[in-house]
Coordinates of C-alpha atoms in Angstrom, one line a residue:
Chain W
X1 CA 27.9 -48.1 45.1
X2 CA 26.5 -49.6 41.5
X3 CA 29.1 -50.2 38.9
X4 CA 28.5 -46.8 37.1
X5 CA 29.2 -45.3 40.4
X6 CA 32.3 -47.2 40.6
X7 CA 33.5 -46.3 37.0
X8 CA 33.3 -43.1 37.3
X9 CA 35.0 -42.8 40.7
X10 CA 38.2 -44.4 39.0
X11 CA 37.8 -42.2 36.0
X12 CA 38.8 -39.7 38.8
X13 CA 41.5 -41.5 40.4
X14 CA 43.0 -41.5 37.0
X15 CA 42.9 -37.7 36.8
X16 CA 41.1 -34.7 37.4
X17 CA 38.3 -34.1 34.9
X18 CA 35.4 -31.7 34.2
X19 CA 31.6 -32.8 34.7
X20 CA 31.5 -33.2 31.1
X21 CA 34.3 -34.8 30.6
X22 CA 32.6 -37.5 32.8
X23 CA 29.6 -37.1 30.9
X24 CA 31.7 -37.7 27.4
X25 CA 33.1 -40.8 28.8
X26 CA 30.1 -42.8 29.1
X27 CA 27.8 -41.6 26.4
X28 CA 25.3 -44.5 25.9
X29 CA 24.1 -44.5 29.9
X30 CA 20.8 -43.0 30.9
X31 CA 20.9 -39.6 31.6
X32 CA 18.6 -40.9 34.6
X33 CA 21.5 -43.9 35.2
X34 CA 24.3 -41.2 34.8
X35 CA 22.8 -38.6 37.2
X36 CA 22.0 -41.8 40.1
X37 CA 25.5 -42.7 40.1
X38 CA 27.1 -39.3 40.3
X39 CA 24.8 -38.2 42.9
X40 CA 26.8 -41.5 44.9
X41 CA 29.9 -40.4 43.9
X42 CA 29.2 -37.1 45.4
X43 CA 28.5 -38.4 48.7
X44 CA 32.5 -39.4 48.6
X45 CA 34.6 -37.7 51.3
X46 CA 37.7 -38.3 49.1
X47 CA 35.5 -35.8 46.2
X48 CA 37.3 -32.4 45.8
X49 CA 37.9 -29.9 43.3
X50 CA 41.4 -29.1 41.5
X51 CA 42.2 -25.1 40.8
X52 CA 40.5 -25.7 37.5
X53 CA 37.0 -26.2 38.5
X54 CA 37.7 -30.1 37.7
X55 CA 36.7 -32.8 40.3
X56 CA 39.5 -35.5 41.6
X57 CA 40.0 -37.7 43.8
X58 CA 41.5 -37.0 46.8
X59 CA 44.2 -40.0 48.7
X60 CA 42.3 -41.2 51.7
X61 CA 44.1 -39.8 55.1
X62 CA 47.1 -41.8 55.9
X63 CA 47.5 -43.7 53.0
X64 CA 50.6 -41.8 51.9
X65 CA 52.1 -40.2 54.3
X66 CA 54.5 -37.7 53.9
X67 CA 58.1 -38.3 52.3
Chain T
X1 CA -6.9 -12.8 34.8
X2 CA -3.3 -13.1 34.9
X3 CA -1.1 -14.7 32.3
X4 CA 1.3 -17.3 32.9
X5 CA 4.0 -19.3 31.0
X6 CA 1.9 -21.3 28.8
X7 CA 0.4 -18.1 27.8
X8 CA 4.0 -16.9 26.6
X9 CA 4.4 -20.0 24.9
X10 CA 1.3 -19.3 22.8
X11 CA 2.1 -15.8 22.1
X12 CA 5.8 -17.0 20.7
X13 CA 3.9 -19.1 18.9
X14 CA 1.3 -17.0 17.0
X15 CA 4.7 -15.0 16.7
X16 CA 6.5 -17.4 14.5
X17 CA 8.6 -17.4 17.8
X18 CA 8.8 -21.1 18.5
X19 CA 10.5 -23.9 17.5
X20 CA 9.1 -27.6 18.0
X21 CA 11.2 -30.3 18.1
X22 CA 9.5 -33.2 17.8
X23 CA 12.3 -35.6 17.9
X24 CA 13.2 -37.5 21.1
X25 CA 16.6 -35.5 22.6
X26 CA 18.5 -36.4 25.1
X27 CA 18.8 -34.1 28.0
X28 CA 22.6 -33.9 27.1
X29 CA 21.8 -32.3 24.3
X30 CA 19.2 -30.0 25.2
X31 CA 21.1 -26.6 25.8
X32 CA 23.4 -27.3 22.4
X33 CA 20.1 -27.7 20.4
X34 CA 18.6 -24.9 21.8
X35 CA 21.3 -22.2 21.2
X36 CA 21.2 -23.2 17.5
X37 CA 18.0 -22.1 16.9
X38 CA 16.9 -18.6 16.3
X39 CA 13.2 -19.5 18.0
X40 CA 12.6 -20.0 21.3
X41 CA 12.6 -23.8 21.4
X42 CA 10.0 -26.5 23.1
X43 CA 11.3 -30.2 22.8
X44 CA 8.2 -32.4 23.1
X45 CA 9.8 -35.9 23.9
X46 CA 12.7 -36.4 26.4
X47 CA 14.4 -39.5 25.9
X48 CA 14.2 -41.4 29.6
X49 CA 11.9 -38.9 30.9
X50 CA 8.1 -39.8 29.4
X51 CA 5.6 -36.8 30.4
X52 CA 8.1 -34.2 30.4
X53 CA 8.8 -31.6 28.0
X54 CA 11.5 -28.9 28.2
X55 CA 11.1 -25.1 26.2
X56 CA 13.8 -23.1 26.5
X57 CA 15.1 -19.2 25.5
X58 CA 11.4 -17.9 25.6
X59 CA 13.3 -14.5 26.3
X60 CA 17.0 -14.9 24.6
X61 CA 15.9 -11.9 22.4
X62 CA 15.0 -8.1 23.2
X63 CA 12.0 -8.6 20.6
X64 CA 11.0 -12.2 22.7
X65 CA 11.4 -10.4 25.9
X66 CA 9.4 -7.5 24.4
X67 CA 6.9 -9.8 22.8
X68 CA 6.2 -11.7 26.4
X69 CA 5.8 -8.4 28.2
X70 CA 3.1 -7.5 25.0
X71 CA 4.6 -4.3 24.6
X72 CA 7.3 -2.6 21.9
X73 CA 10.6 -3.5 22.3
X74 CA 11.4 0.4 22.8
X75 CA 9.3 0.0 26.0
X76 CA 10.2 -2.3 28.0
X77 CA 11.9 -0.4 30.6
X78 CA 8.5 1.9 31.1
X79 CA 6.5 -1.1 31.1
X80 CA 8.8 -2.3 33.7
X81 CA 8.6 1.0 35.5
X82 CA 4.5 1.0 35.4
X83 CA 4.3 -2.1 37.0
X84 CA 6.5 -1.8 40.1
X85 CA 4.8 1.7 40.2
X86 CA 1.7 0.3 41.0
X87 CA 1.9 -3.5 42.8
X88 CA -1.4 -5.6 43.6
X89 CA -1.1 -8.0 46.6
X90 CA -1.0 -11.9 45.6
X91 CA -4.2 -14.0 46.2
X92 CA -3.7 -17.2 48.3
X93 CA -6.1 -19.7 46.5
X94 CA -6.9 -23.4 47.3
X95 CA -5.6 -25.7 44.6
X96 CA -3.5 -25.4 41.5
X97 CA -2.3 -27.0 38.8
X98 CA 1.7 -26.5 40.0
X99 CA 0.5 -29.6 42.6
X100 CA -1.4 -31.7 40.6
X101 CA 1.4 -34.1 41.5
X102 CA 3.0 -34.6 44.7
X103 CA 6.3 -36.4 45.0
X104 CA 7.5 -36.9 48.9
X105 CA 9.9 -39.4 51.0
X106 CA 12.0 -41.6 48.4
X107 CA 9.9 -40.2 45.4
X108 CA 10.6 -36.5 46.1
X109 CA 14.0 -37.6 43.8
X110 CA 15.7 -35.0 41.5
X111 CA 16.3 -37.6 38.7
X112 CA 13.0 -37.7 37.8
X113 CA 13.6 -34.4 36.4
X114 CA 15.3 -33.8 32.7
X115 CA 17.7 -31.8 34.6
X116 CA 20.5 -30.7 31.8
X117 CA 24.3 -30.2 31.4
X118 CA 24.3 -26.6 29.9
X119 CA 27.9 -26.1 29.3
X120 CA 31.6 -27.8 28.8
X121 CA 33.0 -26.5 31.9
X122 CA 29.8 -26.2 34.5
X123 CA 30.3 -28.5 37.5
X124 CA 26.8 -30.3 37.2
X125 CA 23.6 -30.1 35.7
X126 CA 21.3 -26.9 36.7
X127 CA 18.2 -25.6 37.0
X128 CA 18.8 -22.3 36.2
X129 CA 15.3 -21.0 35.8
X130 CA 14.2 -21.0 39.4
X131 CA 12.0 -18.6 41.5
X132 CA 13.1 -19.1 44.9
X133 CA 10.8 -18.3 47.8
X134 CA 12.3 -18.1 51.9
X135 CA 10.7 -16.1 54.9
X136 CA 12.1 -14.6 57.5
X137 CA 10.4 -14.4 60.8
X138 CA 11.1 -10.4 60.4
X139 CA 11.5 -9.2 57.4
X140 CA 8.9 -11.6 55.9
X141 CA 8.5 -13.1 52.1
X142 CA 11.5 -12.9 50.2
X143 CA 11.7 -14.1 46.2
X144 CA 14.8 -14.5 44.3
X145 CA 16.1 -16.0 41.2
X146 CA 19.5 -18.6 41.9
X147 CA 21.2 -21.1 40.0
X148 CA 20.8 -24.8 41.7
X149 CA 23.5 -27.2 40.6
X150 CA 22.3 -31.0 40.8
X151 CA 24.5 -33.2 43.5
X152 CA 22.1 -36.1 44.2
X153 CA 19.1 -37.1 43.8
X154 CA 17.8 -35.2 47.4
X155 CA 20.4 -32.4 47.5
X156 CA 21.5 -29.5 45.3
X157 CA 24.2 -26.5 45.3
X158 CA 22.4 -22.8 45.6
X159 CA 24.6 -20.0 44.6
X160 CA 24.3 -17.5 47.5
X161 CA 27.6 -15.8 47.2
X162 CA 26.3 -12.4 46.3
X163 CA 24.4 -9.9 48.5
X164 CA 20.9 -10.4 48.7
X165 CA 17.4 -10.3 51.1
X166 CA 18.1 -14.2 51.1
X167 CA 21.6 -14.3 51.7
X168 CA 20.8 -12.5 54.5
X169 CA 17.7 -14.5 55.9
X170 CA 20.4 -17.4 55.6
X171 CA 22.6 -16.1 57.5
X172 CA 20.2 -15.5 60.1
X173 CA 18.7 -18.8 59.9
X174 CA 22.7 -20.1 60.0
X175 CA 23.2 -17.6 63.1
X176 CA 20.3 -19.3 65.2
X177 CA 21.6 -22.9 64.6
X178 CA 18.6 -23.3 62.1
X179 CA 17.9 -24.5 58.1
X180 CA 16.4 -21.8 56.2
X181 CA 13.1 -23.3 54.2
X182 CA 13.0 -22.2 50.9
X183 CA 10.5 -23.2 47.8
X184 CA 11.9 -23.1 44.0
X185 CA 9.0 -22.7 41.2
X186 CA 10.5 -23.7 37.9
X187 CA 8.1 -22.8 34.7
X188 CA 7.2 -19.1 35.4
X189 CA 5.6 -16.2 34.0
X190 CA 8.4 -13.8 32.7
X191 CA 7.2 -11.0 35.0
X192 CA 7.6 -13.4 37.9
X193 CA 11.0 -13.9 36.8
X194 CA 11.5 -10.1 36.7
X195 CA 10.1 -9.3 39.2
X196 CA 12.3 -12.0 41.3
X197 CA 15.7 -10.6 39.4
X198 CA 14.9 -7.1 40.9
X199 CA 16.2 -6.1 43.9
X200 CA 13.1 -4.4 45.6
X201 CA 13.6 -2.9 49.4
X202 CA 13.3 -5.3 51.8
X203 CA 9.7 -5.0 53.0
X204 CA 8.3 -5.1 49.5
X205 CA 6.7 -8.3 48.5
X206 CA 8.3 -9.7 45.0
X207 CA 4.7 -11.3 44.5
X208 CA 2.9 -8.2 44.6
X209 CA 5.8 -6.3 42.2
X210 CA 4.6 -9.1 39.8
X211 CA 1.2 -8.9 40.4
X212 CA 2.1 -5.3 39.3
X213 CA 3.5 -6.1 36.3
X214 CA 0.7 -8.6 35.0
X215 CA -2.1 -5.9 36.0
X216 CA -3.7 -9.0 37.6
X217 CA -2.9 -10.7 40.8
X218 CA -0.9 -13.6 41.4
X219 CA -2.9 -16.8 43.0
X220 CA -0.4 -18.0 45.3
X221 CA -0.4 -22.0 46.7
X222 CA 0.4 -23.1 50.1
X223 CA 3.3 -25.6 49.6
X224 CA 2.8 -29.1 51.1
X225 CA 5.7 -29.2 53.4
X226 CA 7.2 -25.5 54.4
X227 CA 5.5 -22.6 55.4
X228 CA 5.9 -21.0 52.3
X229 CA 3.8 -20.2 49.1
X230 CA 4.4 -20.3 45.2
X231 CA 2.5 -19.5 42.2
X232 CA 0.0 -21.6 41.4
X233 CA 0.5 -22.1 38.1
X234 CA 4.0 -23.2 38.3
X235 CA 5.3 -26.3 36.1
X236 CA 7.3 -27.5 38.7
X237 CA 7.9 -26.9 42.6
X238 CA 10.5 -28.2 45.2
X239 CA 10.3 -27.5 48.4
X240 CA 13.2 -27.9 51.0
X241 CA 15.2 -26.3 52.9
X242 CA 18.8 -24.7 53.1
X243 CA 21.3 -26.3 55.9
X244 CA 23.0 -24.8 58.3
X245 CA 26.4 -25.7 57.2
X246 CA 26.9 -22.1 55.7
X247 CA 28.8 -21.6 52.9
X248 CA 31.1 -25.0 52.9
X249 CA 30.2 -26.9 49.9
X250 CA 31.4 -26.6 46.5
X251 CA 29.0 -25.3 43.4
X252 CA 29.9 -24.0 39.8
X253 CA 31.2 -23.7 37.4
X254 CA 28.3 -22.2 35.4
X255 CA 28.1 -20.2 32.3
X256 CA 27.7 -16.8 34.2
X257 CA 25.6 -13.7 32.8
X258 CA 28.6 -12.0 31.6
X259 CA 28.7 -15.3 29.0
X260 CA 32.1 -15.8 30.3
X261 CA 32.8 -19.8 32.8
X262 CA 32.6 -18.3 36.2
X263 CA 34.7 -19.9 39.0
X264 CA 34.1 -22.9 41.7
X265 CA 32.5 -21.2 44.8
X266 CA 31.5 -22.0 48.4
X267 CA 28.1 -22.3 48.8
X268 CA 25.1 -23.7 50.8
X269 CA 23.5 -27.4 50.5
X270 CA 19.3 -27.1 49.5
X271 CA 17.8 -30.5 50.6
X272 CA 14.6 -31.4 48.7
X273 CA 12.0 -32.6 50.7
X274 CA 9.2 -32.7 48.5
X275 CA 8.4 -32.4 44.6
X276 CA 5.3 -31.2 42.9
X277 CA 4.5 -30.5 39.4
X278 CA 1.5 -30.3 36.8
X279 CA 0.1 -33.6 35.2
X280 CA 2.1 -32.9 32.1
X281 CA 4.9 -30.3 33.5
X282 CA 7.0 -28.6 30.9
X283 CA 11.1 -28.1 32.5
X284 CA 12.3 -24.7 31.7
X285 CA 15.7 -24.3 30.8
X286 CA 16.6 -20.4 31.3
X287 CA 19.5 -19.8 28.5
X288 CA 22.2 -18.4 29.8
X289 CA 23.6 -16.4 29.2
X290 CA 20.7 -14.7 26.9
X291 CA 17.6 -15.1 28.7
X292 CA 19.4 -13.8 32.2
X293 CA 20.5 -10.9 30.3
X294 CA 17.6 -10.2 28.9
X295 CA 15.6 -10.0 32.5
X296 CA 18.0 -7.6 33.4
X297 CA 17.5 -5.2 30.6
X298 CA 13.8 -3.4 31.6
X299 CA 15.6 -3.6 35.5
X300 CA 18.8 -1.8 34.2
X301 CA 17.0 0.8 31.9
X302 CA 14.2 2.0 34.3
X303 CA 17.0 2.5 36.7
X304 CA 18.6 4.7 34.0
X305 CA 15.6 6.1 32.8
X306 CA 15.3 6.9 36.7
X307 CA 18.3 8.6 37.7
X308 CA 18.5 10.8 34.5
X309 CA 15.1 12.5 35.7
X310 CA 16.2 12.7 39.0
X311 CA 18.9 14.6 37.1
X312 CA 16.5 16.9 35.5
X313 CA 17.2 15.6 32.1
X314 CA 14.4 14.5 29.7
X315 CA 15.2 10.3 28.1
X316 CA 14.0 10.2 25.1
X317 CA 14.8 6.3 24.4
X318 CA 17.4 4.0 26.2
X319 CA 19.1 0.4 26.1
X320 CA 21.1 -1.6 27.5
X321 CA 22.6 -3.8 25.0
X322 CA 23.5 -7.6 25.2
X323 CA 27.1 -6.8 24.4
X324 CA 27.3 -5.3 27.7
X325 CA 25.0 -7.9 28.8
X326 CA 22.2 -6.0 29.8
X327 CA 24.2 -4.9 32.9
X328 CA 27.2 -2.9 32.0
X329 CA 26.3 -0.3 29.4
X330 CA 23.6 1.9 28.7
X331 CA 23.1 4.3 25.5
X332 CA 20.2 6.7 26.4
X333 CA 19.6 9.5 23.8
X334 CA 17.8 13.0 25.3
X335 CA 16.3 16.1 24.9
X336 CA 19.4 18.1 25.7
X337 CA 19.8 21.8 26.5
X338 CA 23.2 23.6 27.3
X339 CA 25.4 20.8 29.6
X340 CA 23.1 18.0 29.8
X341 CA 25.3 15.6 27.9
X342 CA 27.6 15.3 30.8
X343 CA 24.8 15.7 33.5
X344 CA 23.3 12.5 31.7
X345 CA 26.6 10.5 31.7
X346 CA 27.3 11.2 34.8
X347 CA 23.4 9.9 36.0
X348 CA 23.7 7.1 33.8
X349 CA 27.2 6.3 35.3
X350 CA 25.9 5.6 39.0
X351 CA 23.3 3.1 37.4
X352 CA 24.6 0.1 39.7
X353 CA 27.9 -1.7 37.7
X354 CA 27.4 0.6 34.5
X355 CA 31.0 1.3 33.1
X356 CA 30.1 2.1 30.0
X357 CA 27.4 4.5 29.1
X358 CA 26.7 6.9 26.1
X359 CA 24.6 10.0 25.4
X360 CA 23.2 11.3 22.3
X361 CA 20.8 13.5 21.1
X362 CA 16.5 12.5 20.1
X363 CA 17.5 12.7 16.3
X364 CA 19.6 9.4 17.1
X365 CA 18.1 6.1 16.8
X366 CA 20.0 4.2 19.5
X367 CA 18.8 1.1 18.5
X368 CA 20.8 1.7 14.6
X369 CA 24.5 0.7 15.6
X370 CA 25.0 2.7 12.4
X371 CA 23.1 5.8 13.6
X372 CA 25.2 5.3 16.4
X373 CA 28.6 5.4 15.8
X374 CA 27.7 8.3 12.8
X375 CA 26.6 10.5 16.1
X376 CA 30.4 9.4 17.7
X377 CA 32.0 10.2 14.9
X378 CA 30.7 13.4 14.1
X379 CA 29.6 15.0 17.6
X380 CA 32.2 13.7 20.2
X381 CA 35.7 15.2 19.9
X382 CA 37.8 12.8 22.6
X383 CA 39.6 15.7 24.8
X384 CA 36.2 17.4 25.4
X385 CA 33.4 14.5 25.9
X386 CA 34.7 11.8 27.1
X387 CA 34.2 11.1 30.9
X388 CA 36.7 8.6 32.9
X389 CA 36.0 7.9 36.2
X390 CA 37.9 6.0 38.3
X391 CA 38.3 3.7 41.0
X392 CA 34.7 3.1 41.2
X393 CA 32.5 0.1 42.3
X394 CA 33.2 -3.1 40.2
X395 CA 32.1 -6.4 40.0
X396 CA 34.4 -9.5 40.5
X397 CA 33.1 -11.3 37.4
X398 CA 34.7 -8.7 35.2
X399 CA 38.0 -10.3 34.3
X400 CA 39.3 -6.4 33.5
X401 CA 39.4 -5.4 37.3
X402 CA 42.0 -8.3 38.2
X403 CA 39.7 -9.6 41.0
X404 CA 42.0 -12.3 41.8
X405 CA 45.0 -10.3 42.6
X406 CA 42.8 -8.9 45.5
X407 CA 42.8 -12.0 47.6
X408 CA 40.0 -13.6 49.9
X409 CA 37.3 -10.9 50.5
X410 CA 39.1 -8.0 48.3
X411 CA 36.4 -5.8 46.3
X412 CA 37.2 -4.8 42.9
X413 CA 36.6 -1.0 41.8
X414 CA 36.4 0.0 37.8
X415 CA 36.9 3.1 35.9
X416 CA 33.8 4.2 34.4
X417 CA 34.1 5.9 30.9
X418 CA 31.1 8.1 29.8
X419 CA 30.8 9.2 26.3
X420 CA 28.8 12.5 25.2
X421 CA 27.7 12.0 21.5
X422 CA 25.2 15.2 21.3
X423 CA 25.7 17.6 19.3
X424 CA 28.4 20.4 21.1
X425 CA 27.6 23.6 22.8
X426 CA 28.2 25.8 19.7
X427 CA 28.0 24.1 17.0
X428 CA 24.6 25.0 15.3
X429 CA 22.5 22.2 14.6
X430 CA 22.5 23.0 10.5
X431 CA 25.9 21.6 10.7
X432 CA 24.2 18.1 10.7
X433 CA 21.9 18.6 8.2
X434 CA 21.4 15.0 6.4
X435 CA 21.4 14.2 2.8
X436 CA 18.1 13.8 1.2
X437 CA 17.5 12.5 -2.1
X438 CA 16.0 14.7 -4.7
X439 CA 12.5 13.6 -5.7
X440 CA 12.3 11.2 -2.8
X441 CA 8.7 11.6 -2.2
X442 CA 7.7 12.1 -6.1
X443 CA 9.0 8.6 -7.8
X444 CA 8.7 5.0 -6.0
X445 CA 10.9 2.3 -7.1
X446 CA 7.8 -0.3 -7.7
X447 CA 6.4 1.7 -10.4
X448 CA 9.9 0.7 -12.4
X449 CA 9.9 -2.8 -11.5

């Protein structure tokens, strides 16, 4: 995955947020750059949705099991 | 020969219609640029994306929308009406201009399209301006208009919740273990659009309902991967196909027609195989939620034009306004004799998801919000002409009929309310006899200036 990839993968880990929100956070990358890396974050099996349309990520299965 | 959508470009134009923007924009910024103009907008320079240019809102007004169709804006729905009245088969021709480009393997890549982010909440960037083509070994050529939501560079969401001829080729295709092939054209003729927003009967061709519309038939392309073909003179074309994973992947939110965020849904997966476009394409970005409404309007309003004849009652003039977004409310006014008020609410309330419709009389200009509500004051008493009807089909996207109290699969119903603003039965029509002004025809104010 390239570093923007990465970035915004653990802007998710940190909490849910909106596309934009995403967007917001890195303003000066290439719409071009921007749209490469999220199309790899998409390909994430640990990429889900929250209630409010937001996207997170999700624990891998197994890490935390339950209490 | 038909027109196409550099020909609507040109008629904005010469219309004082259009905006140029000349600066280079970001496609971030496109959509928030764009809704602060009153023009339709063309942006000549995309920063990152050299050859592409990007016009937007062509049709976010009823005057736009009539200007494209080159008719008055009191006549769109009969326009509308002539052309499906009377459809003219497409022509299949060699070459055109849509494939003067032809992007496959590892260039067939959705970045290299100025694809924007319309709205805060929307879960990706869309092409919302599409005019989706799929066949079904049956039924035949299908064309639709769907939002596509941007996931990578090969692969985009399709919103296929609702009912519709593809929907239903999908879920055949899905049935038999198969992907469904579909083409998108992007950078359209209005009527194309139209005539893919309409839901025609199964065995009518969309291509020939447009062809209908334009007076002219439309030259068709074969695409250069799937069996399918698109209009020729296209901006921009992918071609694809929808897997058979059914509805399993996540898509929206978007800025939905009713101009209200819509919900994430469950939708298919469209897989780009290939990429065509002109030489010097131009991206349309459909404005939501104007431009959808809009394409609705001459739809919605020859269907109510339609059912009040079927009623036996003579339209005058009718319009579906954007505050109900083109959808949800018609105001029709009519030649009325003893009863017809009601007999035209109660036509103009089985028009589809219309909830709200009122009638008045042909001395009413329905397009005057003033005359208007001068014709509910003054004609409608509330215990005699006002029509509720209840428990009646509604539509989920109306936040009013507490869709999501129904749970998984649950379909909404509405009360419909109909309002009859002619003039009573037995009231004479002296009663409403308007002020003139004395000497208005004798003196004119210039000759005092």
């Amino acid at each position: 995955m390239s570093p923007l990839g990465e970035r915004l993968a653990a802007d998710l880990r940190a909490r849910p947020r909106h596309f934009a929100e995403l967007v917001e956070a890195h303003p000066a990358v290439a719409w071009r750059d921007f749209l490469k890396a999220w199309g790899e974050v998409r390909t994430l099996s640990t990429l889900g949705r929250d209630d409010h349309g937001r996207y997170r990520m999700n624990e891998p299965a197994g890490e935390h099991g339950p209490a | 020969m038909k027109q196409g959508f550099r020909d609507v470009l040109g008629v904005l134009e010469q219309a004082g219609e259009l905006r140029h923007i000349k600066k280079p924009v970001d496609p971030r910024h496109l959509s928030a640029l764009a809704a602060q103009a009153k023009e339709a907008t063309f942006f000549e320079t995309i920063e990152g994306y050299p050859g592409w240019r990007v016009a937007s809102a062509l049709v976010s007004t009823r005057k736009r929308l009539a200007l494209a169709m080159g008719c008055s804006e009191a006549d769109i729905a009969r326009r509308f009406e002539e052309g499906i009245r009377r459809p003219i088969d497409a022509r299949l021709v060699a070459t055109g201009p849509c494939q003067e480009v032809v992007l496959q393997g590892d260039d067939a890549d959705l970045t290299s399209i100025p694809i924007p982010l319309m709205h805060v909440k929307d879960g990706g960037p869309y092409i919302s301006a599409t005019m989706v083509v799929s066949k079904d070994p049956e039924y035949g050529r299908n064309v639709g208009s769907y939002r596509m939501m941007y996931r990578t560079p090969r692969e985009t969401g399709i919103d296929l919740v609702s009912s519709s001829d593809m929907r239903r080729y999908y879920q055949r295709a899905l049935d038999a273990g198969r992907p469904l092939e579909i083409a998108v054209a992007v950078g359209v003729h209005p009527y194309e659009m139209l005539a893919a927003s309409y839901k025609a009967p199964i065995d009518v061709d969309e291509y020939a309902i447009a062809g209908g519309l334009h007076g002219a038939p439309v030259d068709l392309v074969r695409c250069k991967t799937v069996d399918l073909e698109v209009p020729a003179d296209a901006e921009l074309v992918l071609e694809g196909e929808l897997l058979p994973i059914g509805w399993t992947a996540d898509e929206g939110p978007f800025g939905e027609f009713s101009h209200i965020t819509g919900d994430v849904k469950w939708n298919p997966i469209f897989r780009v195989k290939c990429i065509t476009h002109r030489r010097d394409p131009i991206f349309y970005m459909l404005q939501m939620p104007w431009e959808n409404d809009w394409l609705a309007a001459p739809v919605i309003e020859a269907a109510g034009l339609q059912a009040l004849r079927i009623a036996s009652v003579e339209p005058v003039a009718i319009r579906a306004p954007i505050g109900g977004c083109c959808y949800w409310t018609l105001i029709a006014s009519i030649k009325k004799r003893p009863g017809e008020g009601k007999n035209a609410l109660l036509a103009l309330l089985s028009v589809a998801e219309v909830k709200l419709a009122i009638v008045t009389d042909e001395d009413i200009d329905i397009y005057n919000p003033d005359e208007l509500d001068w014709a509910m004051t003054f004609r409608v008493q509330a215990d005699h002409d006002v029509l509720i009807v209840s428990g009646a089909r509604g539509k989920h996207i109306d936040p009013s009929v507490r869709a999501w109290s129904l749970g998984k699969g649950g379909l909404p119903t509405t009360a419909k309310l109909g309002i009859d603003a002619t003039i009573p039965e037995g009231v004479p029509k002296e009663q409403y006899e308007r002020i003139r002004y004395f000497a208005k025809d004798a003196v004119r104010l210039e000759d005092y200036l």
